[in-house]
């Protein structure tokens, strides 16, 4: 499998050039082109631009919030496609991900912008007694994992077809934000791409952790004709997963003659201002949610402010831009900047091109993955044979730094003139632009896309490195050991209760499989528990039976 990567930094006309050269990329063996944009709104805008260029072409916008309607409508169009004419359907990334491999193989696929859904981490927390209610039990079983406290999930071989149908039913009929929808995504991921999907049992809960886009990656790796348009791909999460799945990234393709710039031209007037100037290679330099919610006077050098860091960040951004208008974004839960010249936009700003008259922009969210989330990425890396830290870094680059670059690219340095042939003119005067970002890692990533710019740390703050005494470190390790021992003890009690109930049922004449079904676990899970606990279980069972025997003797006497 090969993906044709059509690369060019923001504002260089990837979409326009692809529209003009659409016949160069169409696979002659297919009669349908699926052009997938990041959102329904972007799909509509691209469809309108396409129709302006080719008013006589068979171009259709398929846009809806109802998953089932989108899915069925796309399939109807593909089924009606004529071998004599080419039809082009404009859809969203999410709609594209819902299609089956059979449907996708009948089309030429265009993915406009990185499919961020591939990095969408989700977890599904289900009470043990409710697992059967979501319908998972008949289709899945658990295998041992090299990670303590976790198990892998696999589909029972004799239930694969039933599991696939059940997953489709959940995906297209469940409520948009329900656990049933998550269960459908989980099943679909296991069917296509079992790597990185794990479950832990905590008290009376099962916690399933997975990335909803992995099965989409698996399908892309089996297609013959896929085009990806993006400003960057190297070193990002999508690239690592595609390559791990055996996909090759091709940049020498039918559109390579267009030579779109891979870094921004004419950006010597762009200045990047990091709020925190600590060395980006150190962990303490990152702008995490924990840091953002800390008191400034405790975590920032020379700060005496008794406000949280994010409030200080807001004040600092206003002071840097003085009376200039600027656009900004921050976390959903953050308050707006109470300033007349500030315009708030969502962090995912691809396609929001109506702000290119602004010269100032502030990207202010703290988007780093939580520790549990990061641990899931590392387990995925182990399953795929990728260096764990490399995969974590690629995830951070895609979901944090690339998002910051895309947001920053909404302002005026993206306004580039073209000649009559549509190619960029070499020398273009640019106004002074300023980009505020949380830390040096953000600044360096954006700088890599515009090396003629500069990073200015004259007014940046420095973070106080967190230092703990040897006693504090030892106490923390001791507390962690106690918590782990308590959790293991609770889990062992839970498992032994179930094993003992099964033991009694078997003694009363039931088969092991039937006894396990009565307790709502699989025979394989029971075997795994017996193997895991070994002599501990045998000794505990002996003690229980001896205790019962003593009770009977006491009652008899």
Coordinates of C-alpha atoms in Angstrom, one line a residue:
X1 CA 0.0 0.0 0.0
X2 CA 1.2 3.5 -0.8
X3 CA -0.2 6.9 0.2
X4 CA 0.5 9.9 -2.1
X5 CA 1.3 12.8 0.2
X6 CA 0.7 16.2 -1.4
X7 CA 2.6 18.5 0.9
X8 CA 2.6 22.3 1.2
X9 CA 2.5 24.7 4.1
X10 CA -0.7 26.5 5.0
X11 CA -1.8 29.1 2.4
X12 CA 0.1 27.7 -0.5
X13 CA -2.9 26.4 -2.4
X14 CA -3.0 22.6 -2.0
X15 CA -6.8 22.5 -2.4
X16 CA -6.9 24.8 -5.4
X17 CA -4.1 22.9 -7.2
X18 CA -5.7 19.6 -6.6
X19 CA -9.0 20.8 -7.9
X20 CA -7.3 22.1 -11.1
X21 CA -5.4 18.8 -11.5
X22 CA -8.2 16.4 -10.4
X23 CA -7.9 14.2 -13.5
X24 CA -4.2 13.5 -12.7
X25 CA -5.0 11.8 -9.5
X26 CA -8.2 9.8 -10.4
X27 CA -7.6 6.1 -10.4
X28 CA -8.9 4.9 -13.8
X29 CA -10.2 1.7 -12.2
X30 CA -12.7 3.5 -10.0
X31 CA -15.6 5.7 -10.9
X32 CA -16.1 7.5 -7.6
X33 CA -13.8 10.0 -5.8
X34 CA -14.3 10.5 -2.1
X35 CA -13.0 13.9 -1.0
X36 CA -12.9 13.9 2.8
X37 CA -12.4 17.2 4.7
X38 CA -11.9 17.7 8.4
X39 CA -15.5 18.9 9.0
X40 CA -18.8 19.0 7.3
X41 CA -18.4 22.8 7.0
X42 CA -15.1 22.4 5.2
X43 CA -16.6 19.8 2.9
X44 CA -19.2 22.2 1.9
X45 CA -16.7 25.0 1.2
X46 CA -14.5 22.7 -0.9
X47 CA -17.5 21.3 -2.8
X48 CA -18.6 24.9 -3.7
X49 CA -15.0 25.7 -4.9
X50 CA -15.0 22.6 -7.0
X51 CA -18.4 23.3 -8.6
X52 CA -17.2 26.8 -9.5
X53 CA -14.3 25.2 -11.4
X54 CA -16.3 22.4 -13.0
X55 CA -20.0 23.3 -13.0
X56 CA -20.8 20.3 -15.3
X57 CA -19.1 17.6 -13.2
X58 CA -21.1 15.2 -11.1
X59 CA -20.2 16.6 -7.6
X60 CA -22.3 16.0 -4.5
X61 CA -22.0 17.2 -0.9
X62 CA -23.0 14.6 1.7
X63 CA -23.3 16.2 5.1
X64 CA -25.2 15.2 8.1
X65 CA -24.9 14.7 11.9
X66 CA -26.7 11.4 11.6
X67 CA -24.1 8.7 11.2
X68 CA -26.6 6.2 9.8
X69 CA -27.9 8.6 7.1
X70 CA -24.4 9.6 5.9
X71 CA -23.3 6.0 5.7
X72 CA -26.3 4.7 3.7
X73 CA -26.3 7.8 1.4
X74 CA -22.6 7.4 0.5
X75 CA -23.2 3.6 -0.2
X76 CA -26.1 4.4 -2.5
X77 CA -24.1 6.9 -4.5
X78 CA -21.2 4.4 -4.8
X79 CA -23.6 1.7 -5.9
X80 CA -25.1 3.9 -8.6
X81 CA -21.8 5.1 -10.0
X82 CA -21.4 4.8 -13.8
X83 CA -18.3 3.5 -15.4
X84 CA -18.6 6.1 -18.1
X85 CA -18.5 9.2 -15.8
X86 CA -16.7 10.2 -12.7
X87 CA -18.6 11.3 -9.6
X88 CA -17.0 13.1 -6.7
X89 CA -18.5 13.0 -3.2
X90 CA -17.5 15.6 -0.6
X91 CA -17.7 14.2 2.9
X92 CA -16.1 14.5 6.3
X93 CA -13.2 12.5 7.8
X94 CA -15.6 10.9 10.2
X95 CA -18.0 9.8 7.4
X96 CA -15.0 8.4 5.5
X97 CA -13.9 6.4 8.6
X98 CA -17.4 4.8 8.9
X99 CA -17.2 3.1 5.4
X100 CA -16.3 -0.5 5.1
X101 CA -13.2 -1.7 3.3
X102 CA -15.3 -3.1 0.4
X103 CA -16.8 0.4 -0.2
X104 CA -13.5 2.2 0.0
X105 CA -11.9 -0.1 -2.4
X106 CA -14.3 1.1 -5.1
X107 CA -13.1 4.7 -4.8
X108 CA -10.2 7.1 -5.1
X109 CA -9.7 8.6 -1.7
X110 CA -8.6 12.2 -1.0
X111 CA -8.0 13.1 2.6
X112 CA -7.8 16.9 3.0
X113 CA -5.7 17.7 6.1
X114 CA -4.4 15.2 8.7
X115 CA -7.2 12.9 9.9
X116 CA -7.0 13.9 13.6
X117 CA -9.5 11.2 14.5
X118 CA -6.6 8.7 14.3
X119 CA -5.2 10.2 17.5
X120 CA -8.6 10.2 19.3
X121 CA -8.0 8.4 22.6
X122 CA -11.1 7.1 24.4
X123 CA -11.8 4.9 27.4
X124 CA -14.9 3.0 28.3
X125 CA -15.6 2.3 31.9
X126 CA -18.1 -0.4 32.5
X127 CA -19.3 -1.9 35.8
X128 CA -18.7 -5.7 35.7
X129 CA -22.4 -6.4 36.1
X130 CA -23.2 -4.2 33.1
X131 CA -20.7 -5.6 30.7
X132 CA -23.3 -8.1 29.3
X133 CA -25.8 -5.2 28.9
X134 CA -23.5 -3.5 26.3
X135 CA -23.4 -6.8 24.4
X136 CA -19.6 -7.3 24.5
X137 CA -19.4 -10.6 26.4
X138 CA -20.5 -13.0 23.6
X139 CA -17.8 -11.6 21.2
X140 CA -14.6 -10.9 23.2
X141 CA -12.2 -12.7 25.4
X142 CA -9.1 -11.6 27.2
X143 CA -5.4 -12.6 26.8
X144 CA -2.5 -11.9 29.1
X145 CA -0.5 -8.7 28.5
X146 CA 3.1 -7.9 29.3
X147 CA 1.8 -4.9 31.2
X148 CA 0.9 -5.6 34.8
X149 CA -2.7 -5.1 35.6
X150 CA -3.8 -5.1 31.9
X151 CA -5.1 -7.7 29.5
X152 CA -5.4 -7.7 25.7
X153 CA -8.8 -8.0 24.1
X154 CA -9.4 -10.4 21.2
X155 CA -12.5 -11.4 19.2
X156 CA -13.5 -15.0 19.5
X157 CA -12.7 -16.6 16.1
X158 CA -16.1 -18.2 15.7
X159 CA -17.8 -14.9 16.4
X160 CA -16.0 -12.5 14.0
X161 CA -18.8 -12.1 11.6
X162 CA -21.4 -11.7 14.3
X163 CA -19.2 -9.2 16.1
X164 CA -18.7 -7.2 12.9
X165 CA -22.5 -6.9 12.4
X166 CA -23.1 -6.1 16.0
X167 CA -20.5 -3.3 15.9
X168 CA -22.0 -1.8 12.7
X169 CA -25.4 -1.8 14.4
X170 CA -24.1 0.0 17.4
X171 CA -22.2 2.5 15.3
X172 CA -25.1 3.5 13.2
X173 CA -27.9 3.3 15.7
X174 CA -26.5 4.3 19.1
X175 CA -26.7 7.8 20.6
X176 CA -23.8 10.0 19.5
X177 CA -22.1 10.2 23.0
X178 CA -23.3 6.9 24.5
X179 CA -21.3 4.0 25.9
X180 CA -23.0 1.8 23.3
X181 CA -21.3 3.9 20.6
X182 CA -18.0 3.5 22.3
X183 CA -18.6 -0.2 22.6
X184 CA -19.2 -0.3 18.8
X185 CA -16.0 1.6 18.1
X186 CA -14.1 -0.7 20.5
X187 CA -15.3 -3.8 18.8
X188 CA -14.5 -2.4 15.3
X189 CA -11.0 -1.6 16.5
X190 CA -10.4 -5.1 17.8
X191 CA -11.8 -6.6 14.5
X192 CA -9.4 -4.5 12.3
X193 CA -6.5 -3.6 14.6
X194 CA -6.1 -5.3 17.9
X195 CA -2.8 -3.5 18.8
X196 CA -2.9 -1.1 21.6
X197 CA -6.4 -2.1 22.9
X198 CA -6.3 -3.1 26.5
X199 CA -8.5 -3.5 29.6
X200 CA -7.8 -3.3 33.3
X201 CA -10.0 -4.4 36.1
X202 CA -10.3 -2.0 39.1
X203 CA -12.6 -3.0 41.9
X204 CA -16.0 -3.7 40.2
X205 CA -15.1 -1.9 36.9
X206 CA -13.5 -2.8 33.7
X207 CA -11.6 0.1 32.0
X208 CA -11.2 -0.3 28.2
X209 CA -8.6 2.0 26.6
X210 CA -8.2 2.5 22.9
X211 CA -7.7 4.9 20.0
X212 CA -10.8 5.0 17.8
X213 CA -8.9 5.7 14.6
X214 CA -6.7 2.6 14.6
X215 CA -9.2 0.5 12.5
X216 CA -9.3 3.4 10.0
X217 CA -5.5 3.2 9.7
X218 CA -5.9 -0.6 9.1
X219 CA -8.3 0.1 6.2
X220 CA -6.1 2.8 4.7
X221 CA -3.2 0.4 4.6
X222 CA -5.2 -1.9 2.4
X223 CA -6.3 0.6 -0.3
X224 CA -4.7 1.2 -3.7
X225 CA -5.5 4.9 -4.3
X226 CA -5.2 7.3 -1.4
X227 CA -4.1 11.0 -1.4
X228 CA -3.3 13.0 1.7
X229 CA -3.0 16.8 1.7
X230 CA -1.3 18.3 4.7
X231 CA 1.4 20.8 5.7
X232 CA 3.4 18.2 7.4
X233 CA 3.4 14.4 8.1
X234 CA 7.0 13.5 9.1
X235 CA 7.3 12.7 12.8
X236 CA 3.6 12.8 13.5
X237 CA 1.4 10.1 15.0
X238 CA -0.4 9.4 11.7
X239 CA 2.9 8.8 9.9
X240 CA 4.2 6.4 12.6
X241 CA 1.0 4.3 12.6
X242 CA 0.9 4.2 8.8
X243 CA 4.5 3.1 8.5
X244 CA 4.1 0.5 11.3
X245 CA 1.2 -1.0 9.3
X246 CA 3.5 -1.4 6.2
X247 CA 2.4 1.7 4.3
X248 CA 4.8 3.7 2.1
X249 CA 4.5 7.5 1.9
X250 CA 5.1 8.6 -1.7
X251 CA 6.0 12.3 -2.5
X252 CA 7.1 11.7 -6.1
X253 CA 3.6 11.5 -7.6
X254 CA 1.5 13.0 -10.4
X255 CA 1.4 16.4 -8.6
X256 CA 5.0 16.6 -7.5
X257 CA 5.7 19.0 -10.4
X258 CA 3.8 21.7 -8.6
X259 CA 6.6 22.1 -6.1
X260 CA 4.6 23.7 -3.3
X261 CA 6.9 25.2 -0.5
X262 CA 7.5 23.0 2.5
X263 CA 8.4 26.0 4.7
X264 CA 6.8 29.4 4.7
X265 CA 8.4 32.0 2.4
X266 CA 8.8 35.6 3.3
X267 CA 8.4 35.2 7.1
X268 CA 11.4 37.2 8.2
X269 CA 8.9 39.6 9.8
X270 CA 7.3 36.9 12.0
X271 CA 8.2 36.8 15.7
X272 CA 7.4 33.8 17.9
X273 CA 7.0 34.6 21.6
X274 CA 6.9 31.6 24.1
X275 CA 5.3 32.3 27.4
X276 CA 7.7 29.9 29.1
X277 CA 11.3 29.9 27.9
X278 CA 12.8 26.8 29.6
X279 CA 14.8 24.4 27.5
X280 CA 12.3 22.4 25.4
X281 CA 14.3 19.1 25.9
X282 CA 13.5 19.1 29.7
X283 CA 10.3 17.7 31.1
X284 CA 9.8 20.7 33.4
X285 CA 9.5 23.0 30.4
X286 CA 6.1 21.6 29.2
X287 CA 2.9 23.6 29.7
X288 CA 0.7 20.9 31.3
X289 CA -2.7 21.3 32.9
X290 CA -1.1 20.7 36.3
X291 CA 1.3 23.6 35.7
X292 CA -1.4 25.8 34.2
X293 CA -3.5 25.5 37.4
X294 CA -0.7 26.0 39.8
X295 CA -0.1 29.3 41.6
X296 CA 2.3 31.5 39.6
X297 CA 4.3 32.6 42.7
X298 CA 5.2 28.9 43.3
X299 CA 6.1 27.7 39.9
X300 CA 7.4 30.7 37.9
X301 CA 10.7 32.5 38.8
X302 CA 10.4 36.0 40.1
X303 CA 6.6 35.9 40.0
X304 CA 4.8 37.2 43.1
X305 CA 1.3 36.8 41.6
X306 CA -1.1 34.7 43.7
X307 CA -3.1 33.7 40.6
X308 CA -3.0 30.6 38.6
X309 CA -0.5 30.3 35.7
X310 CA -3.2 30.5 33.0
X311 CA -4.5 33.8 34.4
X312 CA -1.0 35.2 34.3
X313 CA -0.7 33.9 30.7
X314 CA -3.8 35.8 29.7
X315 CA -2.5 39.0 31.3
X316 CA 0.9 38.5 29.6
X317 CA -0.7 37.9 26.1
X318 CA -2.6 41.2 26.4
X319 CA 0.5 43.1 27.5
X320 CA 2.5 41.7 24.5
X321 CA -0.1 42.7 22.0
X322 CA -0.9 46.1 23.7
X323 CA -3.7 47.7 21.6
X324 CA -3.5 45.4 18.6
X325 CA -6.3 43.1 17.6
X326 CA -5.6 39.4 17.9
X327 CA -7.2 36.0 17.7
X328 CA -6.6 33.4 20.4
X329 CA -7.7 30.0 21.6
X330 CA -7.5 28.2 25.0
X331 CA -9.1 25.2 26.7
X332 CA -12.9 24.7 26.6
X333 CA -13.1 25.3 30.4
X334 CA -11.0 28.5 30.4
X335 CA -12.6 31.9 30.7
X336 CA -12.5 34.3 27.8
X337 CA -9.9 37.0 27.7
X338 CA -11.7 40.1 28.9
X339 CA -10.3 42.4 26.3
X340 CA -12.0 44.2 23.5
X341 CA -9.4 43.5 20.9
X342 CA -9.3 39.7 21.5
X343 CA -11.3 37.3 19.4
X344 CA -11.7 33.7 20.6
X345 CA -11.7 30.8 18.1
X346 CA -11.6 27.0 18.6
X347 CA -8.2 25.3 18.7
X348 CA -8.9 23.3 15.6
X349 CA -9.0 26.2 13.2
X350 CA -8.3 24.5 9.8
X351 CA -10.4 26.3 7.1
X352 CA -11.0 29.4 9.2
X353 CA -9.5 31.7 6.7
X354 CA -11.5 34.9 7.4
X355 CA -8.9 36.1 9.9
X356 CA -6.0 36.6 7.6
X357 CA -6.2 40.4 8.1
X358 CA -5.0 39.9 11.7
X359 CA -1.3 40.2 12.4
X360 CA -1.3 38.8 16.0
X361 CA -2.3 35.3 17.3
X362 CA -2.1 33.6 20.7
X363 CA -2.3 29.8 21.0
X364 CA -2.8 29.2 24.7
X365 CA -4.3 25.7 25.5
X366 CA -2.6 23.0 27.6
X367 CA -3.2 19.9 25.6
X368 CA -0.6 17.4 26.9
X369 CA -1.9 13.9 27.4
X370 CA -2.6 12.9 31.0
X371 CA -0.3 10.2 32.6
X372 CA -2.9 7.4 32.0
X373 CA -3.3 8.5 28.4
X374 CA 0.5 8.6 27.8
X375 CA 0.8 5.1 29.3
X376 CA -1.7 3.9 26.8
X377 CA 0.4 5.3 23.9
X378 CA 3.4 3.4 25.3
X379 CA 1.5 0.2 25.4
X380 CA 0.5 0.8 21.8
X381 CA 4.1 1.4 20.9
X382 CA 5.1 -2.0 22.5
X383 CA 2.4 -3.8 20.5
X384 CA 3.5 -2.2 17.3
X385 CA 7.3 -2.6 17.8
X386 CA 7.9 1.2 17.9
X387 CA 10.1 3.0 20.5
X388 CA 7.7 4.1 23.2
X389 CA 9.1 7.6 23.6
X390 CA 9.2 8.1 19.9
X391 CA 5.5 7.3 19.6
X392 CA 4.7 9.6 22.6
X393 CA 6.7 12.5 21.0
X394 CA 4.9 11.9 17.6
X395 CA 1.5 12.1 19.4
X396 CA 2.5 15.3 21.1
X397 CA 3.7 16.8 17.9
X398 CA 0.4 16.0 16.1
X399 CA -2.1 16.8 18.8
X400 CA -0.3 19.8 20.4
X401 CA 2.4 21.3 18.2
X402 CA 0.8 20.8 14.8
X403 CA -2.5 22.1 16.1
X404 CA -0.6 25.2 17.3
X405 CA 1.0 25.7 13.9
X406 CA -2.3 25.3 12.1
X407 CA -4.0 27.8 14.4
X408 CA -1.1 30.3 14.1
X409 CA -1.4 30.0 10.3
X410 CA -4.8 31.8 10.3
X411 CA -3.1 35.3 10.2
X412 CA -1.7 37.5 7.5
X413 CA 1.7 35.8 6.7
X414 CA -0.4 33.1 4.9
X415 CA -1.5 35.8 2.3
X416 CA 0.7 34.8 -0.7
X417 CA 0.4 36.2 -4.2
X418 CA 0.4 33.9 -7.2
X419 CA 1.1 34.5 -10.9
X420 CA -1.2 33.7 -13.7
X421 CA -0.3 30.0 -13.7
X422 CA -1.2 29.7 -10.0
X423 CA 2.5 29.5 -8.7
X424 CA 3.7 31.6 -5.8
X425 CA 5.7 34.7 -6.7
X426 CA 9.1 34.7 -5.0
X427 CA 9.4 38.0 -3.2
X428 CA 6.4 39.4 -1.3
X429 CA 6.4 42.1 1.3
X430 CA 4.8 40.9 4.6
X431 CA 3.6 42.9 7.7
X432 CA 5.1 42.3 11.1
X433 CA 3.3 39.3 12.7
X434 CA 3.6 38.0 16.2
X435 CA 2.7 34.5 17.5
X436 CA 2.3 33.7 21.2
X437 CA 2.7 30.0 22.3
X438 CA 2.8 28.3 25.7
X439 CA 6.4 27.1 25.7
X440 CA 9.7 26.6 23.7
X441 CA 8.6 23.2 22.3
X442 CA 5.6 24.9 20.6
X443 CA 7.9 27.8 19.4
X444 CA 10.5 25.5 17.9
X445 CA 8.0 23.4 16.1
X446 CA 6.4 26.5 14.4
X447 CA 9.9 27.8 13.7
X448 CA 10.7 24.6 11.8
X449 CA 7.9 25.5 9.4
X450 CA 9.1 29.1 9.0
X451 CA 12.9 29.2 9.5
X452 CA 13.2 32.8 8.4
X453 CA 11.2 33.8 11.5
X454 CA 12.7 34.5 14.9
X455 CA 12.0 33.3 18.5
X456 CA 11.9 36.2 21.0
X457 CA 12.2 35.3 24.7
X458 CA 13.1 38.7 26.0
X459 CA 9.8 39.0 28.0
X460 CA 9.2 35.3 28.6
X461 CA 9.0 33.7 32.0
X462 CA 11.1 30.9 33.4
X463 CA 9.6 28.0 35.1
X464 CA 11.0 26.9 38.5
X465 CA 12.2 23.3 38.2
X466 CA 10.3 21.0 40.6
X467 CA 12.7 19.6 43.1
X468 CA 11.9 17.0 45.8
X469 CA 14.1 16.0 48.7
X470 CA 15.3 12.4 49.0
X471 CA 12.8 11.9 51.9
X472 CA 9.9 13.2 49.8
X473 CA 10.9 10.8 46.9
X474 CA 11.2 7.9 49.3
X475 CA 7.9 8.6 50.9
X476 CA 6.2 8.9 47.5
X477 CA 7.7 5.6 46.4
X478 CA 6.4 4.0 49.7
X479 CA 2.9 5.4 49.2
X480 CA 2.9 4.1 45.6
X481 CA 3.9 0.7 46.8
X482 CA 1.1 0.7 49.5
X483 CA -1.5 1.8 46.9
X484 CA -0.4 -0.9 44.5
X485 CA -0.5 -3.6 47.2
X486 CA -4.0 -2.5 48.3
X487 CA -5.3 -2.5 44.7
X488 CA -3.7 -6.0 44.0
X489 CA -5.2 -7.3 47.3
X490 CA -8.7 -6.0 46.4
X491 CA -8.5 -7.5 42.9
X492 CA -7.3 -10.9 44.3
X493 CA -10.2 -11.0 46.7
X494 CA -12.6 -10.3 43.8
X495 CA -11.1 -13.0 41.6
X496 CA -10.8 -15.6 44.3
X497 CA -14.5 -15.2 45.2
X498 CA -15.4 -15.9 41.6
X499 CA -13.0 -18.8 41.3
X500 CA -14.3 -20.3 44.5
X501 CA -17.9 -20.1 43.3
X502 CA -16.9 -21.8 40.1
X503 CA -15.1 -24.5 42.1
X504 CA -18.3 -25.2 44.1
X505 CA -20.4 -25.4 40.9
X506 CA -17.9 -27.9 39.3
X507 CA -18.0 -30.0 42.5
X508 CA -21.8 -30.0 42.2
X509 CA -21.6 -31.5 38.7
X510 CA -21.4 -28.6 36.2
X511 CA -18.7 -28.5 33.5
X512 CA -16.0 -25.8 33.8
X513 CA -17.4 -23.9 30.8
X514 CA -21.0 -23.9 32.1
X515 CA -19.8 -22.9 35.6
X516 CA -17.9 -20.0 34.1
X517 CA -20.9 -18.8 32.1
X518 CA -22.9 -18.8 35.3
X519 CA -20.4 -16.3 36.8
X520 CA -20.3 -14.2 33.6
X521 CA -16.7 -15.0 32.7
X522 CA -15.0 -17.0 30.0
X523 CA -13.2 -20.3 30.6
X524 CA -10.1 -18.7 29.2
X525 CA -10.3 -16.0 31.9
X526 CA -10.5 -18.7 34.6
X527 CA -7.5 -20.5 33.1
X528 CA -5.6 -17.2 33.1
X529 CA -6.4 -16.5 36.7
X530 CA -5.4 -20.0 37.8
X531 CA -2.1 -19.6 36.0
X532 CA -1.5 -16.1 37.4
X533 CA -2.3 -16.9 41.1
X534 CA -0.8 -20.5 41.0
X535 CA 0.1 -21.6 44.5
X536 CA -1.6 -18.6 46.1
X537 CA -4.9 -19.9 44.9
X538 CA -4.2 -23.5 45.7
X539 CA -3.2 -22.7 49.3
X540 CA -6.2 -20.3 49.7
X541 CA -8.6 -23.0 48.5
X542 CA -7.0 -25.6 50.8
X543 CA -7.5 -23.2 53.8
X544 CA -11.2 -22.6 52.8
X545 CA -11.9 -26.3 52.6
X546 CA -10.1 -27.0 55.9
X547 CA -12.1 -24.2 57.5
X548 CA -15.4 -25.7 56.3
X549 CA -14.3 -29.1 57.5
X550 CA -13.6 -27.7 61.0
X551 CA -17.0 -26.0 61.0
X552 CA -18.7 -29.3 60.2
X553 CA -16.8 -31.2 62.9
X554 CA -17.7 -28.5 65.4
X555 CA -21.4 -28.6 64.5
X556 CA -21.4 -32.5 64.7
X557 CA -19.8 -32.4 68.2

